[in-house]
PDB file of C-alpha atoms in Angstrom:
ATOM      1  CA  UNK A   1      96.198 115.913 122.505  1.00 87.00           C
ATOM      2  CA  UNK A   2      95.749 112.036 122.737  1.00 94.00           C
ATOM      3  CA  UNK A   3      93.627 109.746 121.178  1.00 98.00           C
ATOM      4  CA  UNK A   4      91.127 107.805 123.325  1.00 98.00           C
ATOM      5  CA  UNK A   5      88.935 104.462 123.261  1.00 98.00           C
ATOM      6  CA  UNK A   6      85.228 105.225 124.213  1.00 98.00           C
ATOM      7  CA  UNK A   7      82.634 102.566 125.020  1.00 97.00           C
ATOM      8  CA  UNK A   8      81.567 102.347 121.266  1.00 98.00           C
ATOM      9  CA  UNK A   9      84.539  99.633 121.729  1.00 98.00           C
ATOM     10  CA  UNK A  10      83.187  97.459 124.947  1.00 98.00           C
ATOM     11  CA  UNK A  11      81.844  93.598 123.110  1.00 97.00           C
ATOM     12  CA  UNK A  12      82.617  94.608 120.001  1.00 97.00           C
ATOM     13  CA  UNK A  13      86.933  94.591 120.565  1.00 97.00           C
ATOM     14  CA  UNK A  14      87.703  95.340 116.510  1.00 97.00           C
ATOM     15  CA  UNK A  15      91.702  95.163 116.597  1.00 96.00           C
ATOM     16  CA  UNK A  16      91.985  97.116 113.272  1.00 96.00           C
ATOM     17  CA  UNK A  17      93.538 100.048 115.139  1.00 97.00           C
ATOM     18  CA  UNK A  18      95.913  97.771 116.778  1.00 97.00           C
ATOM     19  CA  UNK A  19      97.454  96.606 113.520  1.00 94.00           C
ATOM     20  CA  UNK A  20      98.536 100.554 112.267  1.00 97.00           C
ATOM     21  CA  UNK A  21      99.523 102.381 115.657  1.00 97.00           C
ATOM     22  CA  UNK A  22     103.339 103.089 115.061  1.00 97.00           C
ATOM     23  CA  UNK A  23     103.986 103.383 118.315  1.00 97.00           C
ATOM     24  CA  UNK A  24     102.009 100.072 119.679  1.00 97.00           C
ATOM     25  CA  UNK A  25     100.187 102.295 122.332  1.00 98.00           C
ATOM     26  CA  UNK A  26      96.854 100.102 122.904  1.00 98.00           C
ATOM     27  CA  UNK A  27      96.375  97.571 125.601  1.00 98.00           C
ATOM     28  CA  UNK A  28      94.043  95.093 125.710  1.00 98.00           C
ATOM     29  CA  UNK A  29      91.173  94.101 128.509  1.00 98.00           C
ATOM     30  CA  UNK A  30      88.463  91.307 128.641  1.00 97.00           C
ATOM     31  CA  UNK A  31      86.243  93.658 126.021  1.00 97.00           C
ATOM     32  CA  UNK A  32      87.470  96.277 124.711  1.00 98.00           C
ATOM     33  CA  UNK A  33      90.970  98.051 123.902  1.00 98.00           C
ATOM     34  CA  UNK A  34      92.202 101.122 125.812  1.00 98.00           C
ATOM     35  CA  UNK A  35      95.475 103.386 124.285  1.00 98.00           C
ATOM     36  CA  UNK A  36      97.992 104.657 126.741  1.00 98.00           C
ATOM     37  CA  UNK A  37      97.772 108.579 126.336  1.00 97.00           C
ATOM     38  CA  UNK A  38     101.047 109.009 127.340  1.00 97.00           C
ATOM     39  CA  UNK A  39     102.779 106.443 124.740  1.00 98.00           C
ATOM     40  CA  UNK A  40     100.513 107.997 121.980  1.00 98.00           C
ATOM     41  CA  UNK A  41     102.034 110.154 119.238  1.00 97.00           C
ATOM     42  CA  UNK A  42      98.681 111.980 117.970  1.00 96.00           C
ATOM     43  CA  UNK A  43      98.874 110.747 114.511  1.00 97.00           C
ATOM     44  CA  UNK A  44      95.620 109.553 114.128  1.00 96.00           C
ATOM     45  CA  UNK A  45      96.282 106.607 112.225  1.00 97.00           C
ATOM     46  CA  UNK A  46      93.977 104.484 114.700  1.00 98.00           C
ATOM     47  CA  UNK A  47      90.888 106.536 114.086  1.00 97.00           C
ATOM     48  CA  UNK A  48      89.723 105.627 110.575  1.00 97.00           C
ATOM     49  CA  UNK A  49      90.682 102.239 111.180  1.00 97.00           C
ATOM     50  CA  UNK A  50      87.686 101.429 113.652  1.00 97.00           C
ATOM     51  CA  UNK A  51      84.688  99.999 112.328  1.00 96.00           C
ATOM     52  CA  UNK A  52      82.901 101.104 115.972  1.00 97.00           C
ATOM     53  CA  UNK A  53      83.982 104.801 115.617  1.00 97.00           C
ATOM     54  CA  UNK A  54      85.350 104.342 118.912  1.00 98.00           C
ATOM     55  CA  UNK A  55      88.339 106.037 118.952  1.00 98.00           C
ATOM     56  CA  UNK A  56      88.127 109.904 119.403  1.00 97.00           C
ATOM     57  CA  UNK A  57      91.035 112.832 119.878  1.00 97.00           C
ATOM     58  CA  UNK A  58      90.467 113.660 123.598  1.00 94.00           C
ATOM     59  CA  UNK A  59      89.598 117.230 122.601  1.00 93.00           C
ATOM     60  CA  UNK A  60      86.393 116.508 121.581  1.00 93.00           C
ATOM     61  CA  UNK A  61      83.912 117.489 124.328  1.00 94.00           C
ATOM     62  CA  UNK A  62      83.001 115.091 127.472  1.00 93.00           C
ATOM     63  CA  UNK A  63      85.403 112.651 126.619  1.00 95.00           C
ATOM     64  CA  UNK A  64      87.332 112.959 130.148  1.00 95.00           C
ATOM     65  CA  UNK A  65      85.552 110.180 131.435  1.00 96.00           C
ATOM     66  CA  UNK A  66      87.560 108.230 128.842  1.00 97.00           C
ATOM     67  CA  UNK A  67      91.078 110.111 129.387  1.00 97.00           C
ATOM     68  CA  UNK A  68      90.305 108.887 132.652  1.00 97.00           C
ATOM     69  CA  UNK A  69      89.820 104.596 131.505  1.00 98.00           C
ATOM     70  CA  UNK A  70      92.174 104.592 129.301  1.00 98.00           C
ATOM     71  CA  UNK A  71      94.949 106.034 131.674  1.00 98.00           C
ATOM     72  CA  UNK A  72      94.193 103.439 134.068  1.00 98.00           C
ATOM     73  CA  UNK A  73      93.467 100.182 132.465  1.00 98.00           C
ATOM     74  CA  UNK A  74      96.454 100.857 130.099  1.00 98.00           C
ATOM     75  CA  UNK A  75      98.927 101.261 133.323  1.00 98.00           C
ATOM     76  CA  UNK A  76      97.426  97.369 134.101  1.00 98.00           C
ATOM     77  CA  UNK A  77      96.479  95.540 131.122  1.00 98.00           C
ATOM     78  CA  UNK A  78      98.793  93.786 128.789  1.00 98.00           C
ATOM     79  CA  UNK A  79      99.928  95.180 125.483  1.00 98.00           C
ATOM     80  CA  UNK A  80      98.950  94.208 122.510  1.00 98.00           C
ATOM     81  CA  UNK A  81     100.421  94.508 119.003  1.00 97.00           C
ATOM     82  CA  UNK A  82      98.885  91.377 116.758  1.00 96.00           C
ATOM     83  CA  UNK A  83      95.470  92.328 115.598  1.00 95.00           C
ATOM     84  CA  UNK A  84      92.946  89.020 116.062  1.00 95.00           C
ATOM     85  CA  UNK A  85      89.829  88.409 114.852  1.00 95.00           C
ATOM     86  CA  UNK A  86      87.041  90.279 116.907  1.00 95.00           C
ATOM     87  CA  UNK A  87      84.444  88.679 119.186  1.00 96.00           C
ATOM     88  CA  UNK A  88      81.457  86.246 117.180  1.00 96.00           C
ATOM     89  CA  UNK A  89      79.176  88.504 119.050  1.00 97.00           C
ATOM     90  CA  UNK A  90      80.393  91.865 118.029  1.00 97.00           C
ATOM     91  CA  UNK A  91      78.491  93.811 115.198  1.00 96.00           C
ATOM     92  CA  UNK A  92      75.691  92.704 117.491  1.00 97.00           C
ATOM     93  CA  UNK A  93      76.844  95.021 120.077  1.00 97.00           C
ATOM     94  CA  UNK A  94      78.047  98.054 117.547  1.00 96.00           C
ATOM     95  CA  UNK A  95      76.475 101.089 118.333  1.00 95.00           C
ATOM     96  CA  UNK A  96      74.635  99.602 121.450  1.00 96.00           C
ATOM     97  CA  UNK A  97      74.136 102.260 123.872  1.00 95.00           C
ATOM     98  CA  UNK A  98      74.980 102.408 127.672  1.00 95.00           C
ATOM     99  CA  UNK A  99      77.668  99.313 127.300  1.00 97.00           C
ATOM    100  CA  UNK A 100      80.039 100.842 129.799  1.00 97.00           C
ATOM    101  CA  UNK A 101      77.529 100.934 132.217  1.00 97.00           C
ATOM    102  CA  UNK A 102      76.182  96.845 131.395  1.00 97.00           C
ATOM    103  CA  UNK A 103      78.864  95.437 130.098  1.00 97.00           C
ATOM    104  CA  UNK A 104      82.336  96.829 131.307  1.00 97.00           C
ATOM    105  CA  UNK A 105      84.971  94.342 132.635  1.00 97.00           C
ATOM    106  CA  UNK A 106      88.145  95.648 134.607  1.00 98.00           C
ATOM    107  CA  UNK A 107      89.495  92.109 134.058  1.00 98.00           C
ATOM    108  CA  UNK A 108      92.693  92.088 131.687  1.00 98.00           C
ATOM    109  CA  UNK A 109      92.821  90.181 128.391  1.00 97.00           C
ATOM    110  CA  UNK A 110      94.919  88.192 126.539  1.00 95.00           C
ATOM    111  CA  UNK A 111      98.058  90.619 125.212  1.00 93.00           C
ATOM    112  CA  UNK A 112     100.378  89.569 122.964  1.00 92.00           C
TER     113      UNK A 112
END
């Protein structure tokens, strides 16, 4: 089991989670966060943390999509360790449906 990032996360980018992974397993794109399943130790720190409810255990059903992102963008994006301050913008966008869909970017942020 892993934990992943779903598009709860896309313009809203809450670094909570960031700030209590042990294991500094999240990467960072243009909006939103992805966790490298591989790096990630299950403990489930992250989850609680997110104010989006974005981050799920990949066990849950139809989250392979998000196995999927969160494999790839966190073999490309930078790391990142240092919680900032989310986007102006983002309770706006928490629990907007469809985001992935509108609103993804494959462009990398900032990192550490």
């Amino acid at each position: 089991m892993t934990y992943v990032v779903t598009d709860a996360c896309i313009k809203c980018k809450y670094m909570d989670c960031v700030e209590v992974c042990p294991v500094d397993c999240f990467y960072e794109g243009e909006n939103m966060l992805v966790i490298n399943p591989s790096e990630c130790i299950d403990c489930g720190v992250c989850e609680p943390e997110c104010p989006a409810e974005a981050i799920l255990p990949d066990t849950e059903d139809g989250l392979e999509k998000w196995l999927e992102v969160n494999t790839k963008y966190s073999e490309s994006w930078p790391n990142i360790t240092v919680a900032r301050d989310a986007p102006a913008d983002a309770d706006d966008f928490k629990g907007v449906e469809g985001k992935f869909e509108a609103h993804f970017s494959e462009k990398p942020g900032e990192g550490d």
